[in-house]
Every structure is written in C-alpha cells, then in structure tokens.
Short mmCIF file of C-alpha atoms and ligand atoms in Angstrom, two decimals:
data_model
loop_
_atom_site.label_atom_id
_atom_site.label_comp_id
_atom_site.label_asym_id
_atom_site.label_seq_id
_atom_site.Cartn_x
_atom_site.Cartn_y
_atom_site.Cartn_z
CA UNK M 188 23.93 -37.19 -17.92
CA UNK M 189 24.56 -35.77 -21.07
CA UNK M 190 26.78 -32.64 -19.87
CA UNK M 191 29.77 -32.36 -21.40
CA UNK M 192 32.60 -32.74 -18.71
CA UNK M 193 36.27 -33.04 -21.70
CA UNK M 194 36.71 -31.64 -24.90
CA UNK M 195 39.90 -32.43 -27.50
CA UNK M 196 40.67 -31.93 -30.66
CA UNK M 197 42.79 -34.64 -32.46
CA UNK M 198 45.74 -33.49 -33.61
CA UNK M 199 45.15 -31.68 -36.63
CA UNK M 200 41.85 -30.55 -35.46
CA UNK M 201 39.85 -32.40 -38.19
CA UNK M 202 37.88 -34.69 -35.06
CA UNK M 203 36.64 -33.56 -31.94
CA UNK M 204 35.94 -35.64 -29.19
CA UNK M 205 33.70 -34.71 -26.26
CA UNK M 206 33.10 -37.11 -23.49
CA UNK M 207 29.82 -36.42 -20.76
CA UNK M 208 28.56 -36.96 -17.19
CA UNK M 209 26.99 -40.26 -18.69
CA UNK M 210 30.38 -42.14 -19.75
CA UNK M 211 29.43 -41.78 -23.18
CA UNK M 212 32.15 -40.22 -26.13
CA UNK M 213 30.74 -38.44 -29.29
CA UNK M 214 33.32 -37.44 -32.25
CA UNK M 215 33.05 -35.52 -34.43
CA UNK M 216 34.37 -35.05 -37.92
CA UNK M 217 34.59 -31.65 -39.96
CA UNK M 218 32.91 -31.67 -43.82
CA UNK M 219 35.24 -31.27 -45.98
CA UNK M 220 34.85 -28.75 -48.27
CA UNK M 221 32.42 -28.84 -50.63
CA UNK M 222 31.80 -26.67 -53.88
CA UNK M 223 28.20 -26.49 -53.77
CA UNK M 224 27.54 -25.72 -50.73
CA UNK M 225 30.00 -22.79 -49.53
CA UNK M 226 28.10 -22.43 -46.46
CA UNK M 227 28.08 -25.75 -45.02
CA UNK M 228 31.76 -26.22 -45.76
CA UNK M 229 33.90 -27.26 -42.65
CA UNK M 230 31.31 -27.97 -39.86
CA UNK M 231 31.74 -30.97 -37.69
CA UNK M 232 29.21 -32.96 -38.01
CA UNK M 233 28.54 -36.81 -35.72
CA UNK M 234 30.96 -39.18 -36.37
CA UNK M 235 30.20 -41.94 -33.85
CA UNK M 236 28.67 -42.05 -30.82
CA UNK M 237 29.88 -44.49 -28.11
CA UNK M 238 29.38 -45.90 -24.51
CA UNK M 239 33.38 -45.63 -22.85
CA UNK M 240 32.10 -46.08 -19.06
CA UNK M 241 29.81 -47.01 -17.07
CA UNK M 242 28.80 -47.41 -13.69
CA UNK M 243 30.76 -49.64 -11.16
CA UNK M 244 30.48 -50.15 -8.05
CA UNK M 245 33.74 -51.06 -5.49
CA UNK M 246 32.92 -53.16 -3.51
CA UNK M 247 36.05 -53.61 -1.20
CA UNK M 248 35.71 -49.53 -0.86
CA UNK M 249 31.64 -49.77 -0.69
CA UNK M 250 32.18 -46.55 -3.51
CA UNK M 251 30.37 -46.34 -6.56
CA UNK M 252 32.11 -45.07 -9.54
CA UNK M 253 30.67 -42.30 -11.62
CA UNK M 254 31.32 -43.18 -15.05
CA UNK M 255 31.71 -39.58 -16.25
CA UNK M 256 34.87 -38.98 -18.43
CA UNK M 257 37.24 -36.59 -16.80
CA UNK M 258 39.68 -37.02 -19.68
CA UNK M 259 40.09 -37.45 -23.43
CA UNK M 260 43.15 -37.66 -25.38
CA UNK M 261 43.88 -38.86 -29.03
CA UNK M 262 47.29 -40.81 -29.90
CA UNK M 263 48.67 -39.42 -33.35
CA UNK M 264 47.19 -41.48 -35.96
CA UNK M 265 49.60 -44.05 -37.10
CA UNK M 266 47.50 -46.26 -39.51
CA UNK M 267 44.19 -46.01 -40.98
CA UNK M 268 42.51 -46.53 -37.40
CA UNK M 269 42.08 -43.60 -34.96
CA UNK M 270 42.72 -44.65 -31.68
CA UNK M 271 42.10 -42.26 -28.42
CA UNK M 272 42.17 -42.68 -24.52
CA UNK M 273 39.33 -41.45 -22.28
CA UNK M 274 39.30 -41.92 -18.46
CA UNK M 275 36.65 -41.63 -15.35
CA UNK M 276 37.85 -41.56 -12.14
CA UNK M 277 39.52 -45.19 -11.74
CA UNK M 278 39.67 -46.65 -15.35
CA UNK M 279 41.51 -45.77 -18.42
CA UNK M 280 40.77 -47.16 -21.48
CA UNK M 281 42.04 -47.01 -24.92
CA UNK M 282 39.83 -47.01 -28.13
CA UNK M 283 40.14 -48.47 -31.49
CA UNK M 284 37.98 -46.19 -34.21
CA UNK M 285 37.91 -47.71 -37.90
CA UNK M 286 35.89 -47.49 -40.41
CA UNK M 287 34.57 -49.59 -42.68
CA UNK M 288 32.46 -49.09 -46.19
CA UNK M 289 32.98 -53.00 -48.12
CA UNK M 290 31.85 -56.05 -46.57
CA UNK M 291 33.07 -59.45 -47.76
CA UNK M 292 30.40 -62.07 -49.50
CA UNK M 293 30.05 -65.31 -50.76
CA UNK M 294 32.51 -67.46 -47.92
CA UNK M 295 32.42 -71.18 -48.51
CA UNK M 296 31.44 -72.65 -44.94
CA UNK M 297 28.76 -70.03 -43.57
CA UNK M 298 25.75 -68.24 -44.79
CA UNK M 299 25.15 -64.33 -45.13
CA UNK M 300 24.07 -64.35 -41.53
CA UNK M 301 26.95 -65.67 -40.74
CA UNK M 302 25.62 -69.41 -40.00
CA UNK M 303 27.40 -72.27 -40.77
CA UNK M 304 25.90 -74.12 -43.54
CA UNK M 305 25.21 -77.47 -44.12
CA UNK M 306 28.71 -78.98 -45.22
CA UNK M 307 26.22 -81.49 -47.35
CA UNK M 308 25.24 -78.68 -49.67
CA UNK M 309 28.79 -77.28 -50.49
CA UNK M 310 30.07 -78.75 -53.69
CA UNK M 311 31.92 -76.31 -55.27
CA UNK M 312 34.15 -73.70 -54.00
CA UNK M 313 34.53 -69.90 -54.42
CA UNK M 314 36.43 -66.96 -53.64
CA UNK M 315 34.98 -64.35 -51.10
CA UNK M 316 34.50 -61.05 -52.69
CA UNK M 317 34.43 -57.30 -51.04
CA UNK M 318 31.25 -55.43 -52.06
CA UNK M 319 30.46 -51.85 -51.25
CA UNK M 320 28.37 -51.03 -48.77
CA UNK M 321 27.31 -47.79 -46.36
CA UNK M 322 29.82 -46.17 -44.36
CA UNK M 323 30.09 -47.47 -40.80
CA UNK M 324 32.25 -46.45 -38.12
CA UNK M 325 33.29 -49.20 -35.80
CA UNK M 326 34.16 -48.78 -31.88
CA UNK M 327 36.00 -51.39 -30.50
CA UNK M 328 37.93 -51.13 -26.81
CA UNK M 329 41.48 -52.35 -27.17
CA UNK M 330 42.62 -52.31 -23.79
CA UNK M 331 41.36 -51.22 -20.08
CA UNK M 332 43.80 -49.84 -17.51
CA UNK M 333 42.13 -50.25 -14.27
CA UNK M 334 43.54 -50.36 -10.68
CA UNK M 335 46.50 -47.41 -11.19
CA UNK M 336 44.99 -45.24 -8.92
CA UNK M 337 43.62 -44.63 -5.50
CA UNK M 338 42.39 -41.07 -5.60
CA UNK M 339 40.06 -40.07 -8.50
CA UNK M 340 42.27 -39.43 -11.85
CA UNK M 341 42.12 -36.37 -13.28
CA UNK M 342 44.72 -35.58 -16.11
CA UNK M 343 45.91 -38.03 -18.64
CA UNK M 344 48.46 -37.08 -21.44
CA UNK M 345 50.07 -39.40 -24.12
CA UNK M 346 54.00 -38.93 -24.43
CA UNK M 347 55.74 -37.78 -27.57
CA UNK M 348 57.16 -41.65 -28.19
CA UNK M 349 53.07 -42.73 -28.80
CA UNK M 350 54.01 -45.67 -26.98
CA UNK M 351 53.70 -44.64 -23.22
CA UNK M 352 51.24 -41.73 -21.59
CA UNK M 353 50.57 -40.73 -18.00
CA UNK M 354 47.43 -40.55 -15.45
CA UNK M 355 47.56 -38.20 -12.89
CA UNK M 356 45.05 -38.03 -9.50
CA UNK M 357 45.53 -36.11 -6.61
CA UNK M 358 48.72 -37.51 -5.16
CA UNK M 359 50.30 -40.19 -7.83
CA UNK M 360 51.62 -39.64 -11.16
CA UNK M 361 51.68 -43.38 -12.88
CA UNK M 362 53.54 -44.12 -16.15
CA UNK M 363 52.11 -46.80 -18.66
CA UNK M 364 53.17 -48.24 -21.29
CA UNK M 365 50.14 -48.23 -23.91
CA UNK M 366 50.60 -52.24 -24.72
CA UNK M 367 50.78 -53.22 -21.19
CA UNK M 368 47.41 -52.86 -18.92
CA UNK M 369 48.62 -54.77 -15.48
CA UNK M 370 51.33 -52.68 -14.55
CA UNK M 371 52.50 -48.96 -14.38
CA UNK M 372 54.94 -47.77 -13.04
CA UNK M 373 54.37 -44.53 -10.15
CA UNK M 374 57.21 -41.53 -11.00
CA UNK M 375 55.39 -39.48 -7.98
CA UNK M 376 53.71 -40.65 -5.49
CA UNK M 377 53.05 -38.42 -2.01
CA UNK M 378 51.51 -40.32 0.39
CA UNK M 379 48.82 -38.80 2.12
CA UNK M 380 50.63 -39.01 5.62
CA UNK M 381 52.97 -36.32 4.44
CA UNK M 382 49.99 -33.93 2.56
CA UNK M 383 49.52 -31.46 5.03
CA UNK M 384 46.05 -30.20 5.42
CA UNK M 385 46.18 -30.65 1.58
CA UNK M 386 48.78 -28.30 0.88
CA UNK M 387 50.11 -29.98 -1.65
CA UNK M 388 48.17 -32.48 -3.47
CA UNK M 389 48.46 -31.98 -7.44
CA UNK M 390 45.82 -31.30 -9.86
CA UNK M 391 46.37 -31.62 -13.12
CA UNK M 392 49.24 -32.07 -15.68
CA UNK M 393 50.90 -32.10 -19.07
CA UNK M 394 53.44 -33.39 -20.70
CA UNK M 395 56.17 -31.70 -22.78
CA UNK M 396 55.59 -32.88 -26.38
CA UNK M 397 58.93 -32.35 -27.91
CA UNK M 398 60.48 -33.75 -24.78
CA UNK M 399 59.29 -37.17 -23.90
CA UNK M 400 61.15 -36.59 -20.71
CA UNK M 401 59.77 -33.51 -19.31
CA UNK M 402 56.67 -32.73 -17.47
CA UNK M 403 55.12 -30.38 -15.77
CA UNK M 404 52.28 -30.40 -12.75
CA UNK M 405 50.76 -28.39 -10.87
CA UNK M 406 49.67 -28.41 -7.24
CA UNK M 407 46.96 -27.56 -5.17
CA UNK M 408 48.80 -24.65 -3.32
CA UNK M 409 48.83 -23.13 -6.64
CA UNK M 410 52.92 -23.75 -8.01
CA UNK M 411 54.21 -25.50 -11.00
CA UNK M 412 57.04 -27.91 -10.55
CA UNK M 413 59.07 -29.27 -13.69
CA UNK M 414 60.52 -32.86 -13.98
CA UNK M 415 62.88 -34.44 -16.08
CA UNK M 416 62.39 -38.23 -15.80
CA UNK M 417 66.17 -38.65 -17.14
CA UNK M 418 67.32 -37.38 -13.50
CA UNK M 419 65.59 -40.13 -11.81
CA UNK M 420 63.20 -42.63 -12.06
CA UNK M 421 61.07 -41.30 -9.13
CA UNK M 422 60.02 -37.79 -9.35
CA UNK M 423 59.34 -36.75 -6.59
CA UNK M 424 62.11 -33.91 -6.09
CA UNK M 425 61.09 -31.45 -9.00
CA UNK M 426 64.26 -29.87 -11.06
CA UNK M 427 62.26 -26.67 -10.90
CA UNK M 428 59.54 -25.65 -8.96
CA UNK M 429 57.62 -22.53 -9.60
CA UNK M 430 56.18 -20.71 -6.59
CA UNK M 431 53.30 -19.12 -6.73
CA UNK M 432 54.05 -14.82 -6.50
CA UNK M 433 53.50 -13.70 -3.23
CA UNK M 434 50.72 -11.32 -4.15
CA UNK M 435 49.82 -11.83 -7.35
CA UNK M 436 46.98 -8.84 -8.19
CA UNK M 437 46.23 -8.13 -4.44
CA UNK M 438 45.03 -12.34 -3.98
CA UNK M 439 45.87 -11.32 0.18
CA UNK M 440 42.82 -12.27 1.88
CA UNK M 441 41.72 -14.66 -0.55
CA UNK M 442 41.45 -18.36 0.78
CA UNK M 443 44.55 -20.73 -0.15
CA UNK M 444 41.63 -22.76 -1.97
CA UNK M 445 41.35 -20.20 -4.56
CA UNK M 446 44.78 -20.33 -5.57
CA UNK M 447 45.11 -23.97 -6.57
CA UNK M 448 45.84 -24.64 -10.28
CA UNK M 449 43.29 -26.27 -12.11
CA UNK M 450 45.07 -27.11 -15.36
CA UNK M 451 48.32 -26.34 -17.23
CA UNK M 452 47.93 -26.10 -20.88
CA UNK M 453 51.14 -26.01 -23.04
CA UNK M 454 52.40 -23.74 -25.42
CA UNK M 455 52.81 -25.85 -29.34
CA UNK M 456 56.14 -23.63 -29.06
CA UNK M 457 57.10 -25.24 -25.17
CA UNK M 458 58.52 -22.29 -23.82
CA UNK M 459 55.60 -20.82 -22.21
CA UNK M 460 52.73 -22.54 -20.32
CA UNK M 461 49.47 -21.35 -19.23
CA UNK M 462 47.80 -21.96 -16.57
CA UNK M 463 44.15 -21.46 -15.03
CA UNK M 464 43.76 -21.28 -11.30
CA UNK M 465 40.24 -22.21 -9.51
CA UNK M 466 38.86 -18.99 -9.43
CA UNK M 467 40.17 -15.83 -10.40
CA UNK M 468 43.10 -15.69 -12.92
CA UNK M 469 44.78 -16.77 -15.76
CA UNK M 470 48.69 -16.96 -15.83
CA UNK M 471 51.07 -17.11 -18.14
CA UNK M 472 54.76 -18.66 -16.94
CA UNK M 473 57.87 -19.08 -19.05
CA UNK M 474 59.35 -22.12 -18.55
CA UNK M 475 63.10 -20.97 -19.14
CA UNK M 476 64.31 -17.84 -16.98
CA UNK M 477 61.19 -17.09 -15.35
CA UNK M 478 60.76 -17.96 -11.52
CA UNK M 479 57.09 -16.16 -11.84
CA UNK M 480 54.80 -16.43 -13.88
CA UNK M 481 55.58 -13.78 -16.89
CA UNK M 482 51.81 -12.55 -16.79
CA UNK M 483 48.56 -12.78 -14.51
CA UNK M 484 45.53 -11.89 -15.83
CA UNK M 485 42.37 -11.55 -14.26
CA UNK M 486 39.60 -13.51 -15.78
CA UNK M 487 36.54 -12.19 -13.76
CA UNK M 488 37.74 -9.02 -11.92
CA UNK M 489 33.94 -8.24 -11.20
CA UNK M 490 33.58 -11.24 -9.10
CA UNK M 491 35.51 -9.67 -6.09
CA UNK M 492 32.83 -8.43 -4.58
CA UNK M 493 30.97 -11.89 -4.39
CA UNK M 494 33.55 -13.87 -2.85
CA UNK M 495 31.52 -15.11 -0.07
CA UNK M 496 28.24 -15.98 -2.55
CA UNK M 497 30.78 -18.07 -4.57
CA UNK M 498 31.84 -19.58 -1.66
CA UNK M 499 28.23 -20.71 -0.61
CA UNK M 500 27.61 -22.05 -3.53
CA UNK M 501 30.71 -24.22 -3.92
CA UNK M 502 31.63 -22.59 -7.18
CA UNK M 503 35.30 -21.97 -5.51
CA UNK M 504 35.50 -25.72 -6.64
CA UNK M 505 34.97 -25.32 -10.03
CA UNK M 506 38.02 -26.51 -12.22
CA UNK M 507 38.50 -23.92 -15.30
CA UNK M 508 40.42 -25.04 -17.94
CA UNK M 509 42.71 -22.71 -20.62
CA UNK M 510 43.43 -23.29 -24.08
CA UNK M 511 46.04 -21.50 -26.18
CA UNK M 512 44.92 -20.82 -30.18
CA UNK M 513 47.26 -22.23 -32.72
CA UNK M 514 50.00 -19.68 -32.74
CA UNK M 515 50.55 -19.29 -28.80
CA UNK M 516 49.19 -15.43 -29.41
CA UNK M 517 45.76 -15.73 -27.42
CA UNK M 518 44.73 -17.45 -24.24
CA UNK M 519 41.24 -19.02 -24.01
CA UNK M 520 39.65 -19.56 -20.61
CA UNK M 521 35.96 -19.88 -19.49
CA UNK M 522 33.67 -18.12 -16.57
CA UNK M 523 30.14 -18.02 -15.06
CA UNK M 524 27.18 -16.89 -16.73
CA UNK M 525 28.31 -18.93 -20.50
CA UNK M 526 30.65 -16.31 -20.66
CA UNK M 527 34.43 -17.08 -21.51
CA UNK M 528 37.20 -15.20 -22.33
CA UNK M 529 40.17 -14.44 -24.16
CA UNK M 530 43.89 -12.61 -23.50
CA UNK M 531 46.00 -11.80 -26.53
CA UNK M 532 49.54 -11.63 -25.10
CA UNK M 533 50.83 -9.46 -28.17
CA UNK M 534 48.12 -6.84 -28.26
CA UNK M 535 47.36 -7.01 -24.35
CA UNK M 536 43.99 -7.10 -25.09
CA UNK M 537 40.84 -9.42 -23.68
CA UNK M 538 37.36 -9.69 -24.31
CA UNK M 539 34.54 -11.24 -22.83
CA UNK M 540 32.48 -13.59 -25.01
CA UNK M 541 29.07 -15.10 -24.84
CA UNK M 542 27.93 -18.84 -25.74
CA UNK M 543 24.50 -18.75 -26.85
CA UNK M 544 21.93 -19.65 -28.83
CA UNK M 545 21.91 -16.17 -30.86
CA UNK M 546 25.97 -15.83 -31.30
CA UNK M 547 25.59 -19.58 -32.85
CA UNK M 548 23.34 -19.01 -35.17
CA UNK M 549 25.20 -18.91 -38.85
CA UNK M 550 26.96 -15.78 -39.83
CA UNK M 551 26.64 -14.30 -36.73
CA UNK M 552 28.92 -12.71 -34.79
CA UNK M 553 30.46 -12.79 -31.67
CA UNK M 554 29.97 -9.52 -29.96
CA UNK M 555 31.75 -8.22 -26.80
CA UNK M 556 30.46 -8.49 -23.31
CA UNK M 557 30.90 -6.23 -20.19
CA UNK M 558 30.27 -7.33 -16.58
CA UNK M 559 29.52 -3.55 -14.90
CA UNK M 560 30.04 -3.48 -10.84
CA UNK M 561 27.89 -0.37 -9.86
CA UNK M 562 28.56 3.01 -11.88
CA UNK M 563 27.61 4.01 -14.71
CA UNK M 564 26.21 1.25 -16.76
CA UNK M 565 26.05 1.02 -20.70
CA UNK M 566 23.80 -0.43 -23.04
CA UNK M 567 23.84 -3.81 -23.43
CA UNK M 568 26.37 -4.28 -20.11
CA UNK M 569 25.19 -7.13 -18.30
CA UNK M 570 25.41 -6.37 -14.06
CA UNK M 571 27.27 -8.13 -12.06
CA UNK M 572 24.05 -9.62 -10.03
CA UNK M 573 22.58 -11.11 -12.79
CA UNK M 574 25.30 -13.05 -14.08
CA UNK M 575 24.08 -16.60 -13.57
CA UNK M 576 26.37 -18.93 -11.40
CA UNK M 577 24.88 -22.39 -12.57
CA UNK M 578 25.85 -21.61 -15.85
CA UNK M 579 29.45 -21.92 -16.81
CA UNK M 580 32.33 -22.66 -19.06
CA UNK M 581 34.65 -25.32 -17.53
CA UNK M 582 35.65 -26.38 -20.57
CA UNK M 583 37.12 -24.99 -24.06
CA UNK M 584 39.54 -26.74 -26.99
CA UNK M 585 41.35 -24.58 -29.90
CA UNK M 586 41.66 -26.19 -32.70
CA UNK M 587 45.52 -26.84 -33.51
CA UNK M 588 45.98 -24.82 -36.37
CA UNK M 589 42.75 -22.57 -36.99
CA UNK M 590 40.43 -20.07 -35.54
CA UNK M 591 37.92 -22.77 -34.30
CA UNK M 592 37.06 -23.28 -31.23
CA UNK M 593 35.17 -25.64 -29.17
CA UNK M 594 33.24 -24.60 -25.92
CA UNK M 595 31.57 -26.82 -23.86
CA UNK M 596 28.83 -24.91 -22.20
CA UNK M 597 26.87 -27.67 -19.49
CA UNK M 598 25.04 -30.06 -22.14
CA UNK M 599 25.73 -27.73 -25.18
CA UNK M 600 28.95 -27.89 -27.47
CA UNK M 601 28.81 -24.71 -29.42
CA UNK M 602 31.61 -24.04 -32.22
CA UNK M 603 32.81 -20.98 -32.84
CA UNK M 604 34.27 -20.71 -36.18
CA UNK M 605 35.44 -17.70 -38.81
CA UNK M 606 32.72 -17.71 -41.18
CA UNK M 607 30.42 -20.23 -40.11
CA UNK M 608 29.14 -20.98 -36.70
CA UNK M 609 27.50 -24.21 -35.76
CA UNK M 610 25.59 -25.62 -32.14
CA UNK M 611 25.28 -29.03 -31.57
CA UNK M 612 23.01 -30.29 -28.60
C1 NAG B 991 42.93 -36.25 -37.15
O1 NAG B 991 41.78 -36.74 -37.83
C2 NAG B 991 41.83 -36.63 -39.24
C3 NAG B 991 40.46 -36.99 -39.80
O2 NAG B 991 40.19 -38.34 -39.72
C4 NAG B 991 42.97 -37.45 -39.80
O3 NAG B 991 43.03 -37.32 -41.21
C5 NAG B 991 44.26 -36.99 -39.17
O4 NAG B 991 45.33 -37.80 -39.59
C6 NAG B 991 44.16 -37.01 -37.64
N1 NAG B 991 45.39 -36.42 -37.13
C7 NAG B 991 46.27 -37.06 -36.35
C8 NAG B 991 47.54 -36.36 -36.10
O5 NAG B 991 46.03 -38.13 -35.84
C1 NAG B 992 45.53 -16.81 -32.91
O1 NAG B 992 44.87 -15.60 -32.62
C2 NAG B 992 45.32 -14.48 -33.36
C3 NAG B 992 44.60 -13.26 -32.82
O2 NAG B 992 43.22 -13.41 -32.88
C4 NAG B 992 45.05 -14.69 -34.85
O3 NAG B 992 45.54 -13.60 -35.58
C5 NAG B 992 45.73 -15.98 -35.28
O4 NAG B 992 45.40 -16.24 -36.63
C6 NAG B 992 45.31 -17.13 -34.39
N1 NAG B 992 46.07 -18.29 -34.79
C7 NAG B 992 45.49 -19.43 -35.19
C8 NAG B 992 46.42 -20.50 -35.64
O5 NAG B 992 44.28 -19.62 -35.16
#
C-alpha cells in the first residue's frame, strides 16, 4: 500500500507531494534555512499526511476501484491556502490545505468543547478572542469530480488560466472547469469501435503552460500530436502530429508495445518536450520545425539482450516517467535495478545513478554506475544479470528551480540534493 505511485513538486519547489498505492497523499515542506544548524538547512520534512481515496466498488460495472493515486498536481497558490488535485482511476478531487496556529476563545453561546451552554447562565456578554496555539495543518476536500471517465485516468494537468485543467484516460481527453464538478466537457474522444487493435489509444499528456490553448498527447503507437483548442472545440484532428521515426536506434524487431509513449514532460522554455517511451528510450522533440524528435537516447542499451525476460515478466508495461531540471539542460528518467538516469543535452553526456540507502546517507555522493554486457568488466560495474527487475524507478520530479530531485523508488522517496541528502520511508 504504501508505494509511491506520483510525485510533484509545487511550483516553486518548496512542497512536495507524493501520493501511494493506498490512496493516501503526504507533503512535504522544505526547512527553511536555519543559522544554527547548516546541515539540516533545506530538507523536506512531513507536512501533512492525508487519506485522498479509497476503495469503491462499481457496482453497475461489478469493478472495484483501486484507490491508488495515478496523479498529483498543485494549482499556483493564489491565497494563503494551498490547494492541489490528485486522481485514481475514476475520481478527481481537489484539496484545500490551510493552516492554522490561533484558535478563537471565549464565544458567548457555547462552551470550549464547543457545547451549547445553558442560555440561563449567560448574563453578560464578551468578545471572542484569537489565542495562539500549535501549528496544525488542516485537509479539507473542496470538490470531487467523479463520472468523467470510462477508461482508467491517467494524466491530469491544470491550465495556465488556474481556473480549468484536464484528465486524460486511454481514449477521452475531458475539460473541467475547477468550480464546476457535474459536467466536463470531452475535446477528444475516440471511441473504441474505431481503436484498432489499440493502435492508437493515448497515454498520457500535458498542457502548454504559457498557452492555455495548446496541448500536447501522446499515443500508444508511440507519436505526439499537438492541439490548439482555438481551432475547434473538438480535438480530435491534431494541428500537428509527430510520427514516430521509422527506425529510431535500430527499434526493427522490437514489438509495437515497446514503442508507446508513457509520458510527455514539458520544457519551462515550451519549445522542446521530452518524452519517455515504455521501454527503451528517451526522446527529445522540438515542438517548432522538427517533424522528429531532435534526439533519442537510449536509457538502458544493456537491456537488449533480455527482451524476451522483460517480456515474461510484464515489465514491457511499466510506464517510465522523465523530468527535465530547472534550466531545460538535463533530462531525468528512471530504470530497473533503482537505477535512473540522466542526459545533458549541452554536454551530450549521461550517467547512470543509484537510489540507495548508502548514496542517501548525508554528504554522500552520488557515484556513477555501469551496466557491463559480457567483456571485460571493471570494478565496481554491476552485470547485466544481476540487475534486479522488481526494483525500479517509475517515477522522478526536479525541483523547478534547483538541483533537487525527488525519486520515488517502490515505497522509498529518496532526495537527492547538492549538499545534503535526505531518505524518507
Ligand atoms: C509552493 O509552496 C510554498 C511553501 O508553502 C509557497 O510559499 C509557494 O507560494 C508555493 N508556490 C506556488 C507557486 O504555489
Ligand atoms: C540543470 O543541470 C545543469 C547540469 O547539471 C546544472 O548546471 C544546472 O544548474 C541545472 N539547473 C537547475 C536549475 O537546477
């Protein structure tokens, strides 16, 4: 229950939200700094810990909902609350997060415990003062979105107006307006008559944040399309679609399953995306000019050779996620064996990383990894037979404007950060 299954910074990286298999959300908030303590100064520490699903049961469908969170996403903070959406596969609902450190006293009509008193006894009246008390952080659901959605959702993202966001599952992309729960309104929608063997269903998508009118999805046959909502209020014929190279790093032979795009993150600068397909590679597409996408990278090279134990063991359906760091210069993605890794377009370099107890520890450091495939092995290379399948990185978040990143690794949530490291369990 309590593996981690989203990560997201807020906007300014000061929270972090994770949500797990067990529907519950934990944020957390960085220290700020503090003098006497140099050490300690920016970790994240618990916030608040709540319950956002739980499980249902359908019982038109005779399906039980999980209610794991496939999605997190903050709105911008507009007042002193922080408010955030987090989805499982049928419900959406938004969060109200305030906090609250004076409580009043001394009310005319009820008691401390909140009783009403004996009208009999009040003779005189008074005025209701605010005293200080301990910080607590209050939870409070402000709306629920249910019944959007047939297939299970899997992408949400909050448009750049704060007042509107869209869900995405497998063949419908719905558009709601934050204040209204009992309606949205479906810009795609391919029914599942004209899906061929699956061709096409989409996975996963973003929204452009500068333009509240362009998006961006991706589909299971592994393209992009973009959409500009201004051209119509249906989207269902892209303005741009993306194809997926013919033969991107030799993928002939490789099943069409391997191809499919499991998220798109955005560049902060929009002109670039990046994108993370099932299995093997990490992409890089300009969104102006480019048909193709401007880069491929391979993210575990090694794994060629173990195609058919990967596809035994189902792990041809895991859904990687990327993350770009704050300046667009370096791609995150994860891989098996708590192992992720990271492209710098500007140097053309990548390394392979290592979540683990020992690189968490404070003041340590994060040392390079090799995978070897036969040959000559070096020290400290780890072979390619004992990398260990069950354990992987599905998800990662860069913090928006720092080195600091977030990796969810099964029920651990390690952060990485320039001088000091932290785990949390
Ligand atoms: C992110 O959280 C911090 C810490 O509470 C807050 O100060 C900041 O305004 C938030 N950022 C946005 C853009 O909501
Ligand atoms: C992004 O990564 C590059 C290369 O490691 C680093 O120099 C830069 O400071 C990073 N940017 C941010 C905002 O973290």
């Amino acid at each position: 229950a309590d593996i981690i299954s989203t990560v997201e910074f807020n906007h300014t990286g000061e929270l972090l939200a994770t949500g797990d298999k067990g529907g519950r959300v934990v944020i957390f908030q960085r220290e700020p700094e503090s003098k006497n303590a140099p050490h300690s100064q920016g970790e994240y520490d618990v916030y608040s810990t709540f319950q956002s699903h739980e499980p249902e049961f359908d019982y038109l469908k005779s399906l039980e909902i999980e209610e794991k969170i496939n999605k997190i996403k903050w709105l911008p903070q507009q007042n002193a609350a922080h408010s955030l959406l987090s989805t499982n596969d049928k419900t959406i609902k938004l969060w109200k997060i305030t906090e609250r450190d004076k409580r009043p006293e001394g009310y005319n009509l009820k008691d401390e415990e909140g009783k009403l008193k004996d009208l009999s006894t009040v003779t005189s009246l008074q005025v209701p003062v605010l005293k200080p008390m301990d910080l607590m952080v209050e939870v409070s659901p402000r709306r629920i979105f249910a019944n959007g959605h047939t297939y299970h959702i899997n992408s949400i993202s909050v448009n750049s107006d704060c007042e509107t966001y869209m869900s995405a599952d497998d063949l419908r992309i719905n558009l709601w307006h934050l204040a209204v729960t009992d309606r949205s309104f479906s810009i795609l929608d391919w029914r599942p008559e004209n899906v061929k063997d699956g061709t096409q269903g989409m996975v996963s998508r973003e929204r452009h944040w500068h333009h509240c009118n362009l998006f961006v999805y991706s589909s299971s046959k592994g393209s992009l399309r973009l959409c500009d909502m201004r051209a119509a209020a249906l989207c269902d014929k892209h303005s741009k679609l993306v194809p997926l190279p013919d033969d991107p790093a030799g993928r002939t032979g490789l099943p069409e399953r391997l191809s499919a795009q499991s998220q798109v993150a955005h560049k902060h600068s929009a002109r670039h995306l990046g994108s993370r397909d099932c299995l093997m590679t990490v992409m890089v597409w300009a969104q102006r000019g480019g048909d193709l996408p401007a880069e491929t990278d391979e993210v575990h090279d090694y794994l060629r050779s173990k195609l058919c134990s990967l596809y035994e063991n189902d792990c041809i359906f895991d859904k990687f996620e990327c993350a770009w760091n704050g300046s667009d210069s370096v791609i995150m993605t994860g891989a098996y064996n708590n192992f992720f890794r990271m492209f710098d377009r500007n140097t053309k370099r990548d390394v392979t990383l290592e979540a683990s107890r020992e690189s968490s520890k404070p003041r340590a450091v994060l040392k390079p990894r090799r995978v070897c495939v036969g040959g000559k092995r070096r020290r400290d290379d780890i072979s390619v037979d004992s990398l260990d399948f069950t354990k992987k990185i599905l998800h990662t978040a860069w913090h928006p404007a720092e080195n600091i990143i977030a990796i969810a690794a099964t029920n651990n949530l390690y952060i990485f950060q320039d001088k000091v490291n932290s785990d949390v369990h």
